[in-house]
Short mmCIF file of C-alpha atoms and ligand atoms in Angstrom, two decimals:
data_model
loop_
_atom_site.label_atom_id
_atom_site.label_comp_id
_atom_site.label_asym_id
_atom_site.label_seq_id
_atom_site.Cartn_x
_atom_site.Cartn_y
_atom_site.Cartn_z
CA MET A 796 58.53 97.96 68.20
CA ALA A 797 59.93 94.44 67.41
CA GLU A 798 58.22 91.59 68.80
CA LYS A 799 59.04 90.49 72.46
CA ARG A 800 57.81 87.27 74.13
CA LYS A 801 59.22 84.99 76.87
CA VAL A 802 61.81 82.40 75.43
CA THR A 803 65.17 81.17 76.50
CA ARG A 804 68.16 80.10 74.62
CA LYS A 805 68.50 76.50 73.81
CA LYS A 806 70.74 74.58 76.20
CA ILE A 807 74.41 72.98 75.18
CA LYS A 808 74.65 69.39 76.68
CA ALA A 809 78.64 69.81 77.14
CA THR A 810 77.89 72.40 79.68
CA ASP A 811 77.22 69.41 81.93
CA VAL A 812 80.90 68.23 80.90
CA MET A 813 82.35 71.97 81.57
CA LYS A 814 80.89 71.99 85.02
CA GLN A 815 82.36 68.78 86.06
CA PHE A 816 85.91 69.91 84.75
CA MET A 817 85.30 72.85 86.62
CA ALA A 818 84.91 71.09 89.58
CA ASP A 819 87.62 68.79 89.29
CA TYR A 820 90.00 71.58 88.67
CA TYR A 821 88.80 73.47 91.70
CA TYR A 822 88.92 70.29 93.75
CA GLU A 823 92.37 69.51 92.50
CA LEU A 824 93.68 72.81 93.65
CA ASP A 825 92.12 72.79 97.02
CA HIS A 826 93.76 69.25 97.59
CA ALA A 827 97.28 70.72 96.85
CA ALA A 828 96.97 73.57 98.98
CA LYS A 829 95.51 71.53 102.01
CA THR A 830 98.68 69.09 101.56
CA GLY A 831 101.32 70.64 99.88
CA GLU A 832 101.45 67.71 97.28
CA LYS A 833 101.74 70.09 94.73
CA LYS A 834 102.85 73.66 94.45
CA VAL A 835 100.09 76.43 93.53
CA ALA A 836 100.96 78.88 91.26
CA TRP A 837 98.46 82.01 90.70
CA CYS A 838 98.59 83.45 87.02
CA SER A 839 96.84 86.45 85.18
CA SER A 840 94.07 85.04 82.67
CA VAL A 841 96.29 85.93 79.70
CA GLY A 842 99.76 85.09 81.46
CA PRO A 843 102.46 82.70 80.84
CA ALA A 844 100.47 79.60 82.14
CA GLU A 845 102.36 77.25 79.73
CA ILE A 846 105.55 77.93 81.81
CA LEU A 847 103.78 77.07 84.98
CA ARG A 848 102.20 73.98 83.82
CA ALA A 849 105.48 72.72 82.31
CA MET A 850 107.04 73.49 85.64
CA ASP A 851 104.43 71.09 87.45
CA PHE A 852 102.45 74.19 89.22
CA LEU A 853 98.87 73.63 89.49
CA ILE A 854 97.43 77.13 88.22
CA TYR A 855 94.84 79.01 90.04
CA PHE A 856 93.41 82.25 87.90
CA PRO A 857 91.98 85.08 90.41
CA GLU A 858 90.02 86.49 87.57
CA THR A 859 87.80 83.42 86.93
CA HIS A 860 87.44 83.68 90.64
CA SER A 861 86.39 87.32 90.66
CA ALA A 862 84.08 86.62 87.44
CA MET A 863 82.27 83.97 89.56
CA LEU A 864 81.79 86.91 92.22
CA GLY A 865 80.35 88.85 89.71
CA ALA A 866 78.03 86.27 88.21
CA THR A 867 76.59 85.32 91.77
CA ARG A 868 76.23 89.04 92.38
CA MET A 869 78.21 88.46 95.85
CA ALA A 870 80.60 91.27 94.11
CA MET A 871 78.62 93.88 95.39
CA GLU A 872 78.84 93.07 98.96
CA PHE A 873 82.40 92.87 99.23
CA ILE A 874 83.73 95.79 96.96
CA PRO A 875 83.25 98.09 99.68
CA HIS A 876 85.60 96.44 101.92
CA ALA A 877 88.59 96.74 99.38
CA ASN A 878 87.50 100.44 99.07
CA ALA A 879 88.06 100.76 102.97
CA LEU A 880 91.93 99.54 102.18
CA GLY A 881 92.36 102.39 99.82
CA TYR A 882 91.33 100.51 96.65
CA THR A 883 88.81 102.86 95.23
CA PRO A 884 85.52 102.39 93.50
CA GLU A 885 87.09 103.64 90.18
CA ILE A 886 89.71 100.90 89.42
CA CYS A 887 89.13 97.26 88.52
CA SER A 888 85.89 95.82 90.10
CA TYR A 889 87.41 92.43 89.79
CA LEU A 890 90.19 93.48 91.98
CA THR A 891 87.84 95.23 94.51
CA ALA A 892 85.32 92.39 94.82
CA ASP A 893 88.19 89.53 95.08
CA ILE A 894 90.28 91.48 97.50
CA GLY A 895 87.08 92.26 99.49
CA ALA A 896 85.65 89.08 99.71
CA PHE A 897 89.19 87.73 100.75
CA THR A 898 89.32 90.13 103.77
CA ARG A 899 85.83 88.76 104.73
CA GLY A 900 86.84 84.96 104.41
CA VAL A 901 84.14 84.29 101.88
CA THR A 902 84.54 82.85 98.44
CA PRO A 903 81.97 81.67 95.75
CA LEU A 904 83.77 78.30 95.70
CA SER A 905 82.46 77.15 99.10
CA ARG A 906 79.10 77.65 97.61
CA ALA A 907 79.54 75.71 94.30
CA TYR A 908 82.02 73.04 95.81
CA GLU A 909 81.12 71.38 99.10
CA GLY A 910 84.60 71.03 101.22
CA ILE A 911 86.46 74.17 99.89
CA GLU A 912 86.76 76.73 102.70
CA SER A 913 89.20 79.28 100.85
CA VAL A 914 90.92 80.09 97.57
CA PRO A 915 94.20 77.96 97.33
CA LYS A 916 97.16 79.63 99.19
CA PRO A 917 99.93 80.65 96.65
CA ASP A 918 103.40 79.52 96.51
CA VAL A 919 104.19 82.16 93.88
CA LEU A 920 101.93 84.96 91.73
CA VAL A 921 102.62 85.34 88.35
CA PHE A 922 101.42 88.34 86.28
CA ASN A 923 101.36 89.86 82.89
CA THR A 924 100.83 93.49 82.15
CA ASN A 925 99.48 92.78 78.55
CA GLN A 926 95.99 93.47 80.21
CA CYS A 927 96.58 96.33 82.40
CA ARG A 928 98.35 97.59 85.79
CA ASP A 929 95.79 96.35 88.05
CA ILE A 930 96.47 92.90 87.72
CA GLN A 931 100.22 93.80 89.09
CA ASP A 932 98.39 95.54 92.15
CA TRP A 933 95.84 93.01 92.65
CA PHE A 934 98.82 89.96 92.86
CA SER A 935 100.90 92.48 94.54
CA TRP A 936 98.36 92.54 97.50
CA TYR A 937 98.08 89.01 97.81
CA SER A 938 101.62 88.57 97.64
CA ARG A 939 102.12 90.77 100.74
CA GLU A 940 99.13 89.23 102.45
CA PHE A 941 100.32 85.42 101.85
CA GLU A 942 104.32 86.58 102.29
CA ALA A 943 104.37 84.59 98.51
CA PRO A 944 107.07 85.53 95.99
CA ILE A 945 105.62 87.75 93.03
CA VAL A 946 107.32 87.66 89.42
CA GLY A 947 106.03 89.26 86.42
CA ILE A 948 105.88 90.10 82.40
CA HIS A 949 105.65 93.87 81.55
CA THR A 950 104.28 93.93 78.26
CA HIS A 951 104.00 96.87 75.66
CA ARG A 952 100.94 98.56 75.25
CA GLY A 953 98.82 100.47 72.33
CA VAL A 954 100.96 98.34 69.83
CA MET A 955 100.15 98.62 66.13
CA ASP A 956 102.13 95.78 64.46
CA VAL A 957 103.41 93.18 66.70
CA THR A 958 107.62 93.29 65.76
CA GLU A 959 110.42 91.23 66.37
CA SER A 960 111.69 93.60 68.86
CA HIS A 961 108.62 93.48 70.97
CA ILE A 962 108.59 89.67 70.79
CA SER A 963 112.31 89.29 71.69
CA SER A 964 111.86 91.60 74.51
CA ILE A 965 109.00 89.74 76.00
CA ALA A 966 110.44 86.28 75.16
CA LYS A 967 113.60 87.24 77.23
CA GLN A 968 111.32 88.25 80.46
CA MET A 969 109.87 85.01 80.12
CA GLU A 970 113.16 82.93 80.08
CA ASP A 971 114.00 85.27 82.98
CA ILE A 972 111.42 84.13 85.04
CA ILE A 973 112.50 80.54 84.95
CA GLU A 974 115.17 80.44 87.52
CA PRO A 975 113.22 81.96 90.30
CA LEU A 976 110.32 79.61 89.24
CA GLU A 977 112.61 76.48 89.42
CA GLU A 978 113.86 77.61 93.30
CA ILE A 979 110.32 77.66 94.14
CA SER A 980 108.81 74.68 92.44
CA GLY A 981 111.98 72.26 93.37
CA VAL A 982 111.32 71.39 89.50
CA ARG A 983 114.25 71.73 86.92
CA PHE A 984 113.06 73.48 83.85
CA ASP A 985 112.56 70.96 81.00
CA LEU A 986 112.29 72.70 77.34
CA ASN A 987 110.65 69.33 75.90
CA GLU A 988 108.14 69.60 78.52
CA LEU A 989 107.33 73.32 77.62
CA LYS A 990 107.09 72.00 74.12
CA ARG A 991 104.50 69.56 74.76
CA VAL A 992 102.41 72.18 76.95
CA VAL A 993 102.51 74.73 74.04
CA ALA A 994 101.43 72.09 71.58
CA LEU A 995 98.55 71.21 73.97
CA SER A 996 97.75 75.03 74.24
CA ARG A 997 97.78 75.28 70.68
CA GLU A 998 95.39 72.68 70.01
CA CYS A 999 92.93 73.87 72.58
CA SER A 1000 93.38 77.30 71.34
CA ASP A 1001 92.52 75.89 67.75
CA LEU A 1002 89.51 73.92 68.95
CA TRP A 1003 88.13 76.92 70.88
CA LYS A 1004 88.51 79.25 67.80
CA LYS A 1005 86.53 76.51 65.69
CA VAL A 1006 83.98 76.42 68.40
CA LEU A 1007 83.30 80.35 68.50
CA ASP A 1008 83.70 80.25 64.54
CA THR A 1009 80.51 78.30 64.40
CA ALA A 1010 78.72 81.35 65.14
CA ALA A 1011 79.11 82.49 61.66
CA ALA A 1012 76.56 80.01 60.34
CA ILE A 1013 72.96 81.29 59.95
CA PRO A 1014 71.44 80.65 62.37
CA SER A 1015 74.18 80.52 64.81
CA PRO A 1016 74.34 77.60 67.00
CA LEU A 1017 76.09 79.51 69.96
CA THR A 1018 75.56 82.77 71.74
CA PHE A 1019 77.97 84.99 73.43
CA PHE A 1020 76.48 84.11 76.80
CA ASP A 1021 77.42 80.61 76.17
CA GLY A 1022 80.56 81.52 75.19
CA THR A 1023 81.41 83.22 78.94
CA ILE A 1024 80.47 80.10 80.28
CA LEU A 1025 82.00 77.56 77.96
CA MET A 1026 85.54 79.47 77.60
CA GLY A 1027 86.06 78.15 81.26
CA PRO A 1028 88.53 75.14 80.21
CA ALA A 1029 90.30 77.25 77.56
CA VAL A 1030 91.22 79.89 80.51
CA VAL A 1031 92.32 77.45 83.25
CA GLY A 1032 92.92 74.27 81.42
CA ARG A 1033 94.90 75.17 78.40
CA GLY A 1034 97.99 72.99 78.09
CA THR A 1035 95.90 69.72 79.17
CA GLN A 1036 94.75 67.13 77.08
CA ARG A 1037 91.41 67.33 79.11
CA ALA A 1038 90.94 70.89 78.02
CA VAL A 1039 91.40 69.58 74.39
CA ASP A 1040 88.89 66.50 74.88
CA PHE A 1041 86.25 69.05 76.18
CA TYR A 1042 86.42 71.24 73.00
CA LYS A 1043 86.09 68.21 70.72
CA VAL A 1044 82.87 67.39 72.48
CA LEU A 1045 81.32 70.87 72.48
CA LEU A 1046 82.49 71.21 68.46
CA SER A 1047 81.03 68.08 67.68
CA GLU A 1048 77.65 69.39 69.29
CA LEU A 1049 77.78 72.55 67.61
CA GLU A 1050 78.40 71.04 64.29
CA ASP A 1051 75.42 68.78 64.66
CA ARG A 1052 73.40 71.86 65.40
CA ILE A 1053 74.64 73.49 62.13
CA GLU A 1054 73.90 70.52 60.10
CA ASN A 1055 70.42 70.48 61.46
CA GLY A 1056 69.64 74.00 61.01
CA ILE A 1057 69.29 74.46 65.20
CA GLY A 1058 69.87 78.09 66.12
CA ALA A 1059 70.90 78.94 69.88
CA VAL A 1060 68.02 81.78 69.72
CA GLU A 1061 64.75 80.77 68.13
CA ASP A 1062 63.99 82.41 65.06
CA GLU A 1063 66.99 84.40 64.76
CA ARG A 1064 66.36 87.62 63.13
CA PHE A 1065 69.35 89.96 64.46
CA ARG A 1066 72.80 89.20 64.60
CA ILE A 1067 74.88 91.27 67.17
CA TYR A 1068 78.88 91.38 68.28
CA TRP A 1069 79.67 92.37 71.71
CA GLU A 1070 82.37 94.33 72.38
CA GLY A 1071 83.82 94.89 75.85
CA MET A 1072 83.46 92.80 79.19
CA PRO A 1073 80.62 90.91 79.90
CA ILE A 1074 78.37 92.27 82.82
CA TRP A 1075 78.29 89.19 84.81
CA GLY A 1076 75.55 89.96 87.03
CA ARG A 1077 73.34 90.30 84.37
CA LEU A 1078 74.34 87.68 82.01
CA ARG A 1079 71.01 85.68 82.38
CA ALA A 1080 68.95 88.83 82.19
CA HIS A 1081 70.81 90.10 78.71
CA SER A 1082 70.72 86.52 77.56
CA GLU A 1083 66.57 86.48 78.00
CA LEU A 1084 66.31 90.21 76.76
CA PHE A 1085 68.06 89.55 73.37
CA THR A 1086 66.63 86.18 72.83
CA GLU A 1087 62.75 87.48 73.52
CA LEU A 1088 63.77 90.29 70.74
CA LYS A 1089 65.24 87.40 68.61
CA ALA A 1090 68.55 88.87 68.50
CA CYS A 1091 71.24 86.52 68.59
CA VAL A 1092 74.56 88.14 70.44
CA LEU A 1093 76.88 85.53 68.67
CA ALA A 1094 80.46 86.92 68.87
CA SER A 1095 82.93 89.07 71.08
CA THR A 1096 85.86 90.39 71.27
CA TYR A 1097 86.00 89.01 74.83
CA CYS A 1098 85.51 85.49 74.39
CA ASN A 1099 87.99 85.73 71.17
CA SER A 1100 90.78 86.73 74.00
CA TRP A 1101 91.75 83.13 74.56
CA ILE A 1102 92.70 82.29 70.93
CA PHE A 1103 96.47 82.12 70.48
CA SER A 1104 97.04 81.12 66.89
CA ALA A 1105 100.88 81.86 67.31
CA PHE A 1106 101.63 79.04 69.75
CA ASP A 1107 104.26 76.83 68.18
CA ALA A 1108 105.85 74.19 70.18
CA GLU A 1109 109.00 74.58 68.09
CA ASP A 1110 109.95 77.91 69.46
CA PRO A 1111 108.05 77.72 72.81
CA PHE A 1112 109.11 81.05 74.15
CA GLY A 1113 109.20 83.25 70.76
CA SER A 1114 105.62 82.27 70.27
CA MET A 1115 104.21 82.54 73.61
CA ALA A 1116 105.77 86.11 73.49
CA LYS A 1117 103.95 86.65 70.29
CA ALA A 1118 100.56 85.16 71.13
CA TYR A 1119 100.33 86.98 74.66
CA THR A 1120 101.29 90.31 72.92
CA GLU A 1121 99.04 90.20 69.74
CA LEU A 1122 95.94 90.03 72.03
CA PHE A 1123 93.53 92.78 71.11
CA ILE A 1124 93.73 94.56 74.52
CA VAL A 1125 97.24 95.21 73.79
CA ARG A 1126 96.91 96.57 70.62
CA SER A 1127 96.25 100.18 69.29
CA ASP A 1128 92.65 101.65 68.12
CA GLU A 1129 93.72 101.49 64.31
CA ALA A 1130 94.49 97.57 64.83
CA LYS A 1131 91.32 96.69 67.00
CA GLU A 1132 89.31 98.61 64.53
CA LYS A 1133 90.42 96.51 61.75
CA TYR A 1134 90.19 93.44 63.75
CA ILE A 1135 86.49 94.38 64.71
CA THR A 1136 85.73 95.18 61.08
CA LYS A 1137 86.79 91.51 60.07
CA MET A 1138 84.57 90.04 62.89
CA ILE A 1139 81.64 91.89 61.50
CA ASP A 1140 82.14 90.77 57.91
CA PHE A 1141 82.87 87.13 58.98
CA PHE A 1142 80.26 86.63 61.43
CA LYS A 1143 77.55 88.62 59.14
CA VAL A 1144 76.73 90.92 62.09
CA ASP A 1145 73.71 93.56 62.14
CA GLY A 1146 74.83 95.62 64.86
CA VAL A 1147 77.55 95.99 67.50
CA ILE A 1148 77.01 96.69 71.44
CA PHE A 1149 80.01 98.44 72.99
CA HIS A 1150 80.11 98.02 76.75
CA ASP A 1151 81.45 100.91 78.33
CA ALA A 1152 82.76 98.95 81.59
CA ARG A 1153 83.17 101.91 84.23
CA THR A 1154 85.98 100.12 86.33
CA CYS A 1155 87.99 98.47 83.28
CA PRO A 1156 89.07 101.37 80.66
CA ASN A 1157 91.19 98.69 79.27
CA ASN A 1158 88.48 96.66 77.94
CA SER A 1159 86.07 99.80 77.10
CA ASN A 1160 86.57 100.54 73.57
CA CYS A 1161 84.12 103.24 73.01
CA ARG A 1162 85.57 106.31 75.02
CA TYR A 1163 87.63 107.60 72.01
CA GLY A 1164 85.07 107.46 68.97
CA MET A 1165 85.73 104.00 67.75
CA PRO A 1166 81.93 103.03 67.64
CA GLN A 1167 81.10 106.15 65.42
CA ARG A 1168 84.37 105.52 63.03
CA LEU A 1169 83.34 101.82 62.63
CA SER A 1170 79.88 102.65 61.77
CA ALA A 1171 80.66 105.11 59.50
CA ASP A 1172 83.34 102.86 57.83
CA THR A 1173 81.04 99.35 57.94
CA GLY A 1174 77.35 100.81 57.84
CA VAL A 1175 76.90 98.87 60.86
CA PRO A 1176 75.37 100.58 63.56
CA GLY A 1177 76.64 100.29 67.06
CA LEU A 1178 75.14 100.98 70.50
CA ILE A 1179 76.99 102.00 73.91
CA ILE A 1180 75.75 100.72 77.15
CA ASN A 1181 77.05 102.06 80.11
CA GLY A 1182 77.71 99.08 82.89
CA ASP A 1183 80.40 97.48 84.47
CA LEU A 1184 81.80 93.82 85.04
CA ASN A 1185 81.10 93.31 88.38
CA ASP A 1186 79.83 96.90 90.22
CA LEU A 1187 76.40 96.63 89.22
CA ARG A 1188 75.88 100.30 90.74
CA CYS A 1189 77.29 101.53 87.47
CA LEU A 1190 74.52 100.05 85.41
CA SER A 1191 70.86 101.37 85.05
CA ASP A 1192 68.78 98.02 83.93
CA GLU A 1193 65.73 100.28 82.81
CA GLN A 1194 67.92 102.45 80.77
CA THR A 1195 69.98 99.65 79.21
CA ASN A 1196 66.91 97.60 78.41
CA THR A 1197 65.19 100.46 76.49
CA ASN A 1198 68.04 101.35 74.92
CA ILE A 1199 68.70 97.63 73.65
CA GLU A 1200 65.15 97.50 72.53
CA ALA A 1201 65.22 100.93 70.60
CA PHE A 1202 68.55 99.62 68.87
CA ILE A 1203 66.92 96.32 67.93
CA GLU A 1204 63.75 98.34 66.52
CA GLN A 1205 66.19 100.49 64.63
CA LEU A 1206 67.98 97.11 63.09
CA GLU A 1207 64.37 95.99 62.38
CA GLU A 1208 63.71 99.22 60.31
CA GLN A 1209 66.78 98.84 58.41
CA LYS A 1210 65.97 95.35 57.42
CA ILE A 1211 62.59 96.33 56.44
CA SER A 1212 63.81 99.37 54.23
CA ALA A 1213 66.46 96.93 52.89
CA ASN A 1214 63.81 94.28 51.93
CA GLU A 1215 61.66 96.91 50.36
CA TYR A 1216 64.57 98.37 48.27
CA THR A 1217 65.59 94.87 47.06
CA GLU A 1218 62.02 94.16 45.89
CA LYS A 1219 61.69 97.49 44.17
CA THR A 1220 65.06 96.94 42.33
CA THR A 1221 63.87 93.26 41.42
CA LEU A 1222 60.66 94.45 39.83
CA GLU A 1223 62.10 97.17 38.08
CA GLU A 1224 64.59 94.62 36.58
S1 LIG B 444 91.68 94.22 81.97
FE1 LIG B 444 89.95 95.06 83.14
S2 LIG B 444 88.99 93.49 84.38
FE2 LIG B 444 90.83 92.82 83.56
S3 LIG B 444 92.19 92.97 85.45
FE3 LIG B 444 92.32 94.45 84.28
S4 LIG B 444 91.15 96.25 84.85
FE4 LIG B 444 90.49 94.25 85.56
#
């Protein structure tokens, strides 16, 4: 059995800067919704946020809100209320938790930020089906509830190579939503402003990538569990100078750690890649479990999903269409396997955890033999854990912990055998 003792991962100081960022973000939205001084747009997390920002909307992201419901474990109380409305327990538990909480007049924002009583009322809802169809159903429910207009981008799915025809069809849809948004916002679309915002989004994305790439260092200065929190500004603040400034501060702290050989996990022995959604209600427990096992979960498909390297201010519509279609979730299994293989190599990964999230088949890539194929191709073992992003009824803690401990033990045995082999061959030489 691999050694296990009580330790916690090292705190990243920039987290406090991020907390202030998120507080200011939600208070600004709340003020706008209460006073009507600015229009509020709801947007899916990998939706065309740049267009909305360029048209002076404040942007609210329901997925981030629902992740808060999950992380605070409030989701469990509210999912049944959405089930009662006909949204079954089998569909996205972001959707069910969020709609359920709304019907009960509850939001975790009230607990986190004094004075905020509800989510900000939308003037428009804008979705992109690049992630899934659930997002459209989710936003449509709120559109009916608030009697607010809804517009959307309908994206291709299962894409192997992103081609010109994919890009031009999505870019055209993005251009088509400008006119209705002008009517709602009362702001005339300005191409130069969009270029400015896209340039800032690109800068934010590049910095976020650099932050995540620091995990390639040995020991890694960063864990996936830090990433799920620190990604906040990349999701809700991309396109702003403030998000760019935050990631400069964070990057500098992580580079300092690398220079001084400081790992996020003390005595890092195993390097793990996390494939799939986080289990929001178990972030702390999982972080502690892996840390105790000297295993650093250091990289993930999930956190990488807010890297948009295609953004180009000189071609805002074409590059946004490309960036939002190149996403991992949009791609074919073959393209996904190539991507994960690259990540295993880049981050020098010993093992991969595949989270089979019950209510999100879109982010569960272990149902059609991918872990087995990847393991055969790379020689890196994988472990599937059953769970969910928000619905903790889909998770057995005991079984998950036992499986993770056994997996780390397997990695330990592999390391011992590999070392013995190296020693033997060195002696023979
Ligand atoms: S991708 Fe999954 S978690 Fe995200 S909105 Fe769609 S179903 Fe829900």
